[in-house]
GROMACS .gro file of C-alpha atoms in nm:
model
  183
    1UNK     CA    1   0.785  -2.724   3.526
    2UNK     CA    2   0.460  -2.525   3.545
    3UNK     CA    3   0.677  -2.199   3.620
    4UNK     CA    4   0.901  -2.274   3.343
    5UNK     CA    5   0.583  -2.308   3.080
    6UNK     CA    6   0.444  -1.987   3.239
    7UNK     CA    7   0.780  -1.812   3.175
    8UNK     CA    8   0.776  -1.947   2.816
    9UNK     CA    9   0.432  -1.834   2.768
   10UNK     CA   10   0.503  -1.471   2.893
   11UNK     CA   11   0.803  -1.440   2.675
   12UNK     CA   12   0.616  -1.553   2.364
   13UNK     CA   13   0.342  -1.330   2.426
   14UNK     CA   14   0.579  -1.051   2.483
   15UNK     CA   15   0.743  -1.109   2.176
   16UNK     CA   16   0.436  -1.118   1.946
   17UNK     CA   17   0.328  -0.791   2.154
   18UNK     CA   18   0.649  -0.612   2.078
   19UNK     CA   19   0.643  -0.745   1.711
   20UNK     CA   20   0.312  -0.628   1.637
   21UNK     CA   21   0.416  -0.265   1.811
   22UNK     CA   22   0.720  -0.260   1.591
   23UNK     CA   23   0.524  -0.358   1.280
   24UNK     CA   24   0.264  -0.084   1.319
   25UNK     CA   25   0.538   0.175   1.419
   26UNK     CA   26   0.726   0.071   1.067
   27UNK     CA   27   0.446   0.072   0.854
   28UNK     CA   28   0.354   0.423   1.009
   29UNK     CA   29   0.698   0.552   0.923
   30UNK     CA   30   0.664   0.403   0.581
   31UNK     CA   31   0.329   0.595   0.524
   32UNK     CA   32   0.486   0.887   0.626
   33UNK     CA   33   0.749   0.881   0.404
   34UNK     CA   34   0.495   0.825   0.107
   35UNK     CA   35   0.313   1.106   0.224
   36UNK     CA   36   0.613   1.341   0.224
   37UNK     CA   37   0.739   1.208  -0.119
   38UNK     CA   38   0.428   1.261  -0.272
   39UNK     CA   39   0.397   1.590  -0.145
   40UNK     CA   40   0.713   1.725  -0.246
   41UNK     CA   41   0.676   1.591  -0.604
   42UNK     CA   42   0.316   1.740  -0.621
   43UNK     CA   43   0.467   2.101  -0.533
   44UNK     CA   44   0.733   2.029  -0.774
   45UNK     CA   45   0.478   2.041  -1.053
   46UNK     CA   46   0.369   2.336  -1.229
   47UNK     CA   47  -0.016   2.292  -1.249
   48UNK     CA   48  -0.040   2.546  -1.511
   49UNK     CA   49   0.136   2.311  -1.795
   50UNK     CA   50  -0.066   2.016  -1.691
   51UNK     CA   51  -0.361   2.157  -1.919
   52UNK     CA   52  -0.148   2.116  -2.214
   53UNK     CA   53  -0.114   1.728  -2.140
   54UNK     CA   54  -0.372   1.603  -2.388
   55UNK     CA   55  -0.402   1.245  -2.575
   56UNK     CA   56  -0.127   1.291  -2.853
   57UNK     CA   57   0.114   1.526  -2.672
   58UNK     CA   58   0.377   1.292  -2.611
   59UNK     CA   59   0.645   1.462  -2.848
   60UNK     CA   60   0.534   1.811  -2.721
   61UNK     CA   61   0.803   2.008  -2.508
   62UNK     CA   62   0.581   2.034  -2.226
   63UNK     CA   63   0.516   1.661  -2.209
   64UNK     CA   64   0.891   1.599  -2.210
   65UNK     CA   65   0.962   1.875  -1.975
   66UNK     CA   66   0.708   1.754  -1.731
   67UNK     CA   67   0.805   1.354  -1.763
   68UNK     CA   68   1.178   1.455  -1.686
   69UNK     CA   69   1.067   1.659  -1.390
   70UNK     CA   70   0.896   1.355  -1.294
   71UNK     CA   71   1.157   1.100  -1.357
   72UNK     CA   72   1.368   1.322  -1.166
   73UNK     CA   73   1.167   1.325  -0.868
   74UNK     CA   74   1.088   0.961  -0.880
   75UNK     CA   75   1.465   0.862  -0.811
   76UNK     CA   76   1.506   1.142  -0.571
   77UNK     CA   77   1.206   1.020  -0.324
   78UNK     CA   78   1.230   0.648  -0.390
   79UNK     CA   79   0.906   0.598  -0.572
   80UNK     CA   80   0.838   0.305  -0.785
   81UNK     CA   81   0.566   0.429  -0.996
   82UNK     CA   82   0.475   0.781  -1.055
   83UNK     CA   83   0.193   0.935  -1.269
   84UNK     CA   84  -0.039   1.219  -1.308
   85UNK     CA   85  -0.418   1.165  -1.384
   86UNK     CA   86  -0.706   1.362  -1.486
   87UNK     CA   87  -1.085   1.317  -1.511
   88UNK     CA   88  -1.363   1.394  -1.717
   89UNK     CA   89  -1.611   1.346  -1.429
   90UNK     CA   90  -1.679   0.980  -1.482
   91UNK     CA   91  -1.364   0.802  -1.568
   92UNK     CA   92  -0.996   0.906  -1.468
   93UNK     CA   93  -0.719   0.873  -1.713
   94UNK     CA   94  -0.320   0.894  -1.745
   95UNK     CA   95  -0.185   1.220  -1.813
   96UNK     CA   96   0.169   1.119  -1.758
   97UNK     CA   97   0.336   0.817  -1.645
   98UNK     CA   98   0.701   0.760  -1.595
   99UNK     CA   99   0.721   0.419  -1.655
  100UNK     CA  100   1.056   0.372  -1.894
  101UNK     CA  101   0.925   0.025  -2.020
  102UNK     CA  102   0.691  -0.060  -2.300
  103UNK     CA  103   0.423  -0.072  -2.035
  104UNK     CA  104   0.401   0.298  -2.004
  105UNK     CA  105   0.069   0.456  -2.012
  106UNK     CA  106   0.001   0.693  -2.272
  107UNK     CA  107  -0.203   1.016  -2.224
  108UNK     CA  108  -0.562   0.948  -2.223
  109UNK     CA  109  -0.521   0.577  -2.117
  110UNK     CA  110  -0.798   0.471  -1.866
  111UNK     CA  111  -0.672   0.435  -1.530
  112UNK     CA  112  -0.761   0.125  -1.334
  113UNK     CA  113  -0.921   0.302  -1.033
  114UNK     CA  114  -1.244   0.453  -1.053
  115UNK     CA  115  -1.334   0.830  -1.029
  116UNK     CA  116  -1.583   0.746  -0.735
  117UNK     CA  117  -1.238   0.609  -0.555
  118UNK     CA  118  -1.055   0.916  -0.617
  119UNK     CA  119  -1.339   1.171  -0.627
  120UNK     CA  120  -1.198   1.330  -0.294
  121UNK     CA  121  -0.863   1.409  -0.439
  122UNK     CA  122  -0.982   1.577  -0.726
  123UNK     CA  123  -1.165   1.753  -0.476
  124UNK     CA  124  -0.863   1.861  -0.301
  125UNK     CA  125  -0.777   1.622  -0.013
  126UNK     CA  126  -0.472   1.393   0.003
  127UNK     CA  127  -0.525   1.034  -0.004
  128UNK     CA  128  -0.226   0.796   0.156
  129UNK     CA  129  -0.285   0.430   0.206
  130UNK     CA  130  -0.250   0.307   0.561
  131UNK     CA  131  -0.114  -0.013   0.494
  132UNK     CA  132   0.178  -0.171   0.241
  133UNK     CA  133   0.028  -0.335  -0.038
  134UNK     CA  134   0.223  -0.659  -0.112
  135UNK     CA  135   0.160  -0.725  -0.463
  136UNK     CA  136   0.312  -0.845  -0.800
  137UNK     CA  137   0.412  -0.470  -0.865
  138UNK     CA  138   0.638  -0.505  -0.523
  139UNK     CA  139   0.566  -0.366  -0.179
  140UNK     CA  140   0.404  -0.040  -0.225
  141UNK     CA  141   0.225   0.234  -0.021
  142UNK     CA  142   0.026   0.462  -0.274
  143UNK     CA  143  -0.029   0.816  -0.231
  144UNK     CA  144  -0.267   1.074  -0.426
  145UNK     CA  145  -0.211   1.464  -0.403
  146UNK     CA  146  -0.400   1.716  -0.609
  147UNK     CA  147  -0.244   1.939  -0.856
  148UNK     CA  148  -0.338   2.289  -0.840
  149UNK     CA  149  -0.253   2.583  -1.085
  150UNK     CA  150  -0.187   2.910  -1.010
  151UNK     CA  151  -0.539   3.007  -0.953
  152UNK     CA  152  -0.578   2.763  -0.698
  153UNK     CA  153  -0.792   2.543  -0.927
  154UNK     CA  154  -0.742   2.143  -0.893
  155UNK     CA  155  -0.622   2.044  -1.246
  156UNK     CA  156  -0.504   1.691  -1.198
  157UNK     CA  157  -0.375   1.461  -0.933
  158UNK     CA  158  -0.026   1.287  -0.873
  159UNK     CA  159  -0.050   0.931  -0.809
  160UNK     CA  160   0.283   0.789  -0.619
  161UNK     CA  161   0.346   0.430  -0.536
  162UNK     CA  162   0.637   0.458  -0.272
  163UNK     CA  163   0.865   0.176  -0.262
  164UNK     CA  164   0.805   0.016   0.074
  165UNK     CA  165   1.060  -0.316   0.020
  166UNK     CA  166   1.295  -0.179   0.266
  167UNK     CA  167   1.025  -0.146   0.555
  168UNK     CA  168   0.919  -0.491   0.477
  169UNK     CA  169   1.267  -0.629   0.491
  170UNK     CA  170   1.285  -0.446   0.842
  171UNK     CA  171   0.984  -0.635   0.942
  172UNK     CA  172   1.117  -0.956   0.878
  173UNK     CA  173   1.437  -0.926   1.040
  174UNK     CA  174   1.225  -0.801   1.330
  175UNK     CA  175   1.015  -1.090   1.311
  176UNK     CA  176   1.283  -1.339   1.307
  177UNK     CA  177   1.451  -1.211   1.604
  178UNK     CA  178   1.134  -1.216   1.791
  179UNK     CA  179   1.087  -1.588   1.689
  180UNK     CA  180   1.440  -1.659   1.805
  181UNK     CA  181   1.398  -1.496   2.144
  182UNK     CA  182   1.066  -1.624   2.217
  183UNK     CA  183   1.190  -1.981   2.145
   0.00000   0.00000   0.00000
């Protein structure tokens, strides 16, 4: 009986350890996918056109062209939410939001994150969240990339919320298998 109990404890411990290792690996893979999707999309954006995106320009050809281009990349890369942002040095504002619903942000709408939180991206560093945010908007991994023009000047940033539901679903399967094996 004590030997059986010890074997059960070892099996459960190994199952928990294996699950956490698999979870860390799966999340790391999701983070890499989010980073790659945001990099590819940021490289597609013509930074020289970004300066023409100003409040009230939603009917201009530049805006429509960039919106169509971003929506195409959103679909190709599996991005749930895709948008460009700009700043006045104090606040952060939406430029282009690819949302197809009535909730689409207009050019100049205030972004929910502060300039302080995104300052490093506006200074040229990329940022990729290293966890899956399970929120009312879905299972997302957020990534931000600087957008540059031909002169190398940072003219805005690309915000990308990568759809990570498939990672969460795979983790649930692994968790369930681990529980069955451990018990």
